[in-house]
Amino acid sequence: TLDTPQRLFFALWPSDEARAALAGWRDALPRPGGRPTAARNLHLTLAFAGDVDAETRTCLEQAAARVRGEPFSLPLDRLGVFKRGLLWTGPADCPAALSTLAGDLAGVLRDCGVRPDPCPFHAHITLIRRMNGRLPGVDPPGLTWQAKAFCLVRSRPGQGYEVLKTYPLQG
Ligand code: 2AM
């Protein structure tokens, strides 16, 4: 029904080329095991809203449209492992435009009555979940994403992600 909560988050969504390059790099890792993120789902979460009702979704859409961010380059020059064997890549140094954007979107969540994740923002793209071993002894991808927009995305358990809205970063 219309009142069924939807699980939403804001994210950077890569171009098809950037996604294919990163998926190709990841798929060439030597025997990592675990559950790789499907190439079509690779993204960087900016602010996680969680399950929200229709009214809150409308609020998020409207508040996000007022965010003014700058386009930026995102070097994927770091590789790391979080708990439960989550292999990620991201920038070694978070670009200022990215920190600002994530902070502004945390403000959007608050303005719409959503409590932002208490964990500090840590820019990362999940490559593999539940990897068995340690950090693979390889260099980071060394690819660079060009961030020209951010997106409001819906997560449907078992069905992947759906980009609902795209907001350009144009200063
Ligand atoms: P993760 O890849 O590190 O798990 C959709 O779930 C996206 O939101 C994922 O990128 C996930 O990050 C991120 N996310 C951030 N906080 C979350 C939370 N509390 N619960 C679920 N996903 C969260």
Tab-separated table of N, CA and C in Angstrom, residues 62-153:
chain	number	residue	atom	x	y	z
A	62	GLN	N	12.196	16.899	-1.503
A	62	GLN	CA	12.139	18.357	-1.645
A	62	GLN	C	13.343	19.032	-0.994
A	63	ALA	N	13.751	18.542	0.157
A	63	ALA	CA	14.904	19.139	0.842
A	63	ALA	C	16.192	18.873	0.053
A	64	ALA	N	16.296	17.689	-0.542
A	64	ALA	CA	17.498	17.370	-1.326
A	64	ALA	C	17.622	18.297	-2.533
A	65	ALA	N	16.497	18.686	-3.097
A	65	ALA	CA	16.523	19.568	-4.277
A	65	ALA	C	17.094	20.941	-3.936
A	66	ARG	N	17.151	21.281	-2.656
A	66	ARG	CA	17.703	22.576	-2.256
A	66	ARG	C	19.181	22.492	-1.916
A	67	VAL	N	19.758	21.283	-1.934
A	67	VAL	CA	21.188	21.132	-1.638
A	67	VAL	C	21.999	21.591	-2.845
A	68	ARG	N	22.983	22.446	-2.596
A	68	ARG	CA	23.853	22.928	-3.683
A	68	ARG	C	25.250	22.377	-3.448
A	69	GLY	N	25.669	21.416	-4.247
A	69	GLY	CA	27.007	20.870	-4.087
A	69	GLY	C	27.859	21.151	-5.308
A	70	GLU	N	29.157	20.952	-5.115
A	70	GLU	CA	30.101	21.122	-6.220
A	70	GLU	C	30.431	19.752	-6.812
A	71	PRO	N	30.598	19.658	-8.146
A	71	PRO	CA	31.118	18.404	-8.696
A	71	PRO	C	32.552	18.185	-8.211
A	72	PHE	N	32.961	16.943	-8.110
A	72	PHE	CA	34.317	16.659	-7.621
A	72	PHE	C	34.808	15.329	-8.175
A	73	SER	N	36.139	15.156	-8.099
A	73	SER	CA	36.770	13.892	-8.468
A	73	SER	C	36.941	13.046	-7.223
A	74	LEU	N	36.713	11.757	-7.369
A	74	LEU	CA	36.815	10.849	-6.230
A	74	LEU	C	37.812	9.736	-6.550
A	75	PRO	N	39.055	9.892	-6.083
A	75	PRO	CA	40.039	8.834	-6.331
A	75	PRO	C	39.757	7.630	-5.437
A	76	LEU	N	39.732	6.465	-6.019
A	76	LEU	CA	39.543	5.226	-5.247
A	76	LEU	C	40.923	4.639	-5.002
A	77	ASP	N	41.620	5.263	-4.046
A	77	ASP	CA	43.026	4.939	-3.824
A	77	ASP	C	43.254	4.343	-2.442
A	78	ARG	N	42.181	3.783	-1.891
A	78	ARG	CA	42.339	3.083	-0.622
A	78	ARG	C	41.470	1.827	-0.648
A	79	LEU	N	41.962	0.771	-0.019
A	79	LEU	CA	41.246	-0.490	0.071
A	79	LEU	C	41.260	-0.864	1.545
A	80	GLY	N	40.115	-1.328	2.070
A	80	GLY	CA	40.089	-1.688	3.482
A	80	GLY	C	39.058	-2.766	3.751
A	81	VAL	N	39.068	-3.271	4.974
A	81	VAL	CA	38.097	-4.275	5.406
A	81	VAL	C	37.422	-3.778	6.677
A	82	PHE	N	36.087	-3.756	6.665
A	82	PHE	CA	35.317	-3.478	7.879
A	82	PHE	C	34.926	-4.806	8.510
A	83	LYS	N	34.157	-4.680	9.581
A	83	LYS	CA	33.784	-5.911	10.284
A	83	LYS	C	32.940	-6.827	9.403
A	84	ARG	N	32.922	-8.083	9.791
A	84	ARG	CA	32.240	-9.144	9.046
A	84	ARG	C	32.755	-9.268	7.614
A	85	GLY	N	34.037	-8.983	7.414
A	85	GLY	CA	34.655	-9.242	6.120
A	85	GLY	C	34.111	-8.398	4.985
A	86	LEU	N	33.745	-7.120	5.295
A	86	LEU	CA	33.253	-6.227	4.235
A	86	LEU	C	34.456	-5.531	3.586
A	87	LEU	N	34.705	-5.881	2.321
A	87	LEU	CA	35.817	-5.267	1.589
A	87	LEU	C	35.322	-3.999	0.903
A	88	TRP	N	36.025	-2.901	1.119
A	88	TRP	CA	35.583	-1.625	0.541
A	88	TRP	C	36.732	-0.899	-0.119
A	89	THR	N	36.365	0.014	-1.007
A	89	THR	CA	37.333	0.970	-1.538
A	89	THR	C	36.755	2.372	-1.365
A	90	GLY	N	37.649	3.336	-1.413
A	90	GLY	CA	37.223	4.722	-1.252
A	90	GLY	C	38.440	5.617	-1.350
A	91	PRO	N	38.231	6.909	-1.076
A	91	PRO	CA	39.358	7.839	-1.142
A	91	PRO	C	40.220	7.755	0.109
A	92	ALA	N	41.526	7.830	-0.054
A	92	ALA	CA	42.424	7.889	1.100
A	92	ALA	C	42.172	9.199	1.854
A	93	ASP	N	41.989	10.272	1.133
A	93	ASP	CA	41.643	11.569	1.719
A	93	ASP	C	40.275	11.975	1.187
A	94	CYS	N	39.323	12.124	2.092
A	94	CYS	CA	37.963	12.465	1.660
A	94	CYS	C	37.945	13.884	1.088
A	95	PRO	N	37.541	14.065	-0.185
A	95	PRO	CA	37.483	15.418	-0.747
A	95	PRO	C	36.535	16.306	0.065
A	96	ALA	N	36.905	17.571	0.221
A	96	ALA	CA	36.086	18.491	1.024
A	96	ALA	C	34.661	18.561	0.487
A	97	ALA	N	34.503	18.555	-0.836
A	97	ALA	CA	33.160	18.645	-1.421
A	97	ALA	C	32.307	17.435	-1.041
A	98	LEU	N	32.967	16.288	-0.849
A	98	LEU	CA	32.236	15.077	-0.456
A	98	LEU	C	31.815	15.148	1.018
A	99	SER	N	32.731	15.577	1.896
A	99	SER	CA	32.361	15.728	3.314
A	99	SER	C	31.214	16.712	3.468
A	100	THR	N	31.314	17.828	2.723
A	100	THR	CA	30.270	18.845	2.813
A	100	THR	C	28.932	18.291	2.353
A	101	LEU	N	28.945	17.549	1.236
A	101	LEU	CA	27.711	16.978	0.705
A	101	LEU	C	27.097	15.999	1.707
A	102	ALA	N	27.930	15.130	2.272
A	102	ALA	CA	27.412	14.154	3.239
A	102	ALA	C	26.836	14.877	4.458
A	103	GLY	N	27.516	15.927	4.898
A	103	GLY	CA	27.018	16.695	6.042
A	103	GLY	C	25.702	17.395	5.729
A	104	ASP	N	25.605	17.966	4.512
A	104	ASP	CA	24.359	18.635	4.113
A	104	ASP	C	23.202	17.636	4.058
A	105	LEU	N	23.490	16.414	3.597
A	105	LEU	CA	22.414	15.418	3.483
A	105	LEU	C	22.036	14.856	4.860
A	106	ALA	N	22.997	14.826	5.782
A	106	ALA	CA	22.636	14.483	7.164
A	106	ALA	C	21.677	15.546	7.702
A	107	GLY	N	21.903	16.796	7.303
A	107	GLY	CA	20.998	17.878	7.691
A	107	GLY	C	19.617	17.724	7.065
A	108	VAL	N	19.578	17.257	5.823
A	108	VAL	CA	18.300	16.985	5.151
A	108	VAL	C	17.516	15.925	5.938
A	109	LEU	N	18.213	14.871	6.345
A	109	LEU	CA	17.562	13.822	7.145
A	109	LEU	C	16.961	14.423	8.421
A	110	ARG	N	17.788	15.187	9.133
A	110	ARG	CA	17.311	15.786	10.387
A	110	ARG	C	16.098	16.683	10.151
A	111	ASP	N	16.169	17.500	9.078
A	111	ASP	CA	15.069	18.426	8.776
A	111	ASP	C	13.771	17.677	8.493
A	112	CYS	N	13.887	16.427	8.069
A	112	CYS	CA	12.694	15.629	7.759
A	112	CYS	C	12.354	14.670	8.896
A	113	GLY	N	12.991	14.867	10.040
A	113	GLY	CA	12.646	14.065	11.212
A	113	GLY	C	13.272	12.690	11.246
A	114	VAL	N	14.307	12.488	10.413
A	114	VAL	CA	14.996	11.197	10.398
A	114	VAL	C	16.294	11.338	11.179
A	115	ARG	N	16.528	10.431	12.082
A	115	ARG	CA	17.752	10.505	12.870
A	115	ARG	C	18.909	9.957	12.048
A	116	PRO	N	19.916	10.776	11.757
A	116	PRO	CA	21.038	10.269	10.955
A	116	PRO	C	21.817	9.204	11.725
A	117	ASP	N	22.488	8.359	10.949
A	117	ASP	CA	23.356	7.326	11.492
A	117	ASP	C	24.335	7.967	12.486
A	118	PRO	N	24.408	7.456	13.710
A	118	PRO	CA	25.325	8.059	14.679
A	118	PRO	C	26.802	7.841	14.337
A	119	CYS	N	27.085	6.848	13.474
A	119	CYS	CA	28.484	6.618	13.087
A	119	CYS	C	28.961	7.769	12.221
A	120	PRO	N	30.217	8.194	12.413
A	120	PRO	CA	30.737	9.262	11.550
A	120	PRO	C	30.772	8.807	10.092
A	121	PHE	N	30.625	9.758	9.165
A	121	PHE	CA	30.644	9.437	7.738
A	121	PHE	C	31.990	8.838	7.372
A	122	HIS	N	31.949	7.701	6.723
A	122	HIS	CA	33.177	7.080	6.243
A	122	HIS	C	32.963	6.700	4.775
A	123	ALA	N	33.520	7.522	3.874
A	123	ALA	CA	33.275	7.324	2.438
A	123	ALA	C	33.787	5.971	1.991
A	124	HIS	N	32.869	5.094	1.577
A	124	HIS	CA	33.301	3.785	1.103
A	124	HIS	C	32.295	3.189	0.127
A	125	ILE	N	32.807	2.355	-0.729
A	125	ILE	CA	32.006	1.588	-1.684
A	125	ILE	C	32.196	0.124	-1.314
A	126	THR	N	31.103	-0.548	-0.965
A	126	THR	CA	31.199	-1.960	-0.584
A	126	THR	C	31.408	-2.811	-1.832
A	127	LEU	N	32.505	-3.552	-1.826
A	127	LEU	CA	32.843	-4.389	-2.984
A	127	LEU	C	32.424	-5.836	-2.777
A	128	ILE	N	32.653	-6.333	-1.556
A	128	ILE	CA	32.361	-7.734	-1.227
A	128	ILE	C	31.920	-7.781	0.226
A	129	ARG	N	30.901	-8.564	0.510
A	129	ARG	CA	30.518	-8.823	1.903
A	129	ARG	C	30.949	-10.231	2.287
A	130	ARG	N	31.218	-10.392	3.549
A	130	ARG	CA	31.572	-11.701	4.111
A	130	ARG	C	32.730	-12.369	3.380
A	131	MET	N	33.732	-11.578	3.098
A	131	MET	CA	34.962	-12.130	2.551
A	131	MET	C	35.576	-13.023	3.633
A	132	ASN	N	36.150	-14.119	3.246
A	132	ASN	CA	36.685	-15.039	4.252
A	132	ASN	C	38.024	-14.567	4.797
A	133	GLY	N	38.905	-14.219	3.873
A	133	GLY	CA	40.289	-14.001	4.278
A	133	GLY	C	40.571	-12.596	4.751
A	134	ARG	N	41.814	-12.248	4.733
A	134	ARG	CA	42.271	-10.924	5.123
A	134	ARG	C	42.206	-10.021	3.903
A	135	LEU	N	42.655	-8.775	4.127
A	135	LEU	CA	42.750	-7.817	3.027
A	135	LEU	C	43.641	-8.413	1.935
A	136	PRO	N	43.111	-8.497	0.702
A	136	PRO	CA	43.960	-9.057	-0.348
A	136	PRO	C	45.217	-8.203	-0.528
A	137	GLY	N	46.340	-8.868	-0.764
A	137	GLY	CA	47.598	-8.143	-0.922
A	137	GLY	C	47.726	-7.527	-2.303
A	138	VAL	N	46.846	-6.576	-2.585
A	138	VAL	CA	46.860	-5.915	-3.897
A	138	VAL	C	46.778	-4.411	-3.681
A	139	ASP	N	47.171	-3.666	-4.709
A	139	ASP	CA	47.030	-2.217	-4.650
A	139	ASP	C	45.548	-1.843	-4.782
A	140	PRO	N	45.143	-0.664	-4.250
A	140	PRO	CA	43.767	-0.188	-4.450
A	140	PRO	C	43.459	-0.038	-5.937
A	141	PRO	N	42.154	0.108	-6.277
A	141	PRO	CA	41.789	0.166	-7.701
A	141	PRO	C	42.541	1.253	-8.472
A	142	GLY	N	42.761	2.412	-7.847
A	142	GLY	CA	43.427	3.490	-8.567
A	142	GLY	C	42.558	4.107	-9.649
A	143	LEU	N	41.262	3.821	-9.614
A	143	LEU	CA	40.325	4.450	-10.546
A	143	LEU	C	39.854	5.768	-9.931
A	144	THR	N	39.308	6.652	-10.737
A	144	THR	CA	38.754	7.905	-10.223
A	144	THR	C	37.334	8.084	-10.745
A	145	TRP	N	36.391	8.257	-9.811
A	145	TRP	CA	35.012	8.558	-10.208
A	145	TRP	C	34.854	10.066	-10.344
A	146	GLN	N	34.061	10.486	-11.298
A	146	GLN	CA	33.679	11.890	-11.414
A	146	GLN	C	32.278	12.030	-10.852
A	147	ALA	N	32.154	12.735	-9.725
A	147	ALA	CA	30.839	12.894	-9.091
A	147	ALA	C	30.201	14.170	-9.624
A	148	LYS	N	29.130	13.987	-10.377
A	148	LYS	CA	28.420	15.129	-10.974
A	148	LYS	C	26.994	15.229	-10.481
A	149	ALA	N	26.583	14.265	-9.672
A	149	ALA	CA	25.203	14.233	-9.172
A	149	ALA	C	25.161	13.331	-7.950
A	150	PHE	N	24.109	13.502	-7.135
A	150	PHE	CA	23.830	12.504	-6.098
A	150	PHE	C	22.408	12.017	-6.302
A	151	CYS	N	22.072	10.911	-5.672
A	151	CYS	CA	20.791	10.262	-5.937
A	151	CYS	C	20.073	9.908	-4.646
A	152	LEU	N	18.749	9.874	-4.732
A	152	LEU	CA	17.934	9.247	-3.693
A	152	LEU	C	17.611	7.845	-4.189
A	153	VAL	N	17.926	6.852	-3.359
A	153	VAL	CA	17.851	5.457	-3.791
A	153	VAL	C	16.961	4.669	-2.839
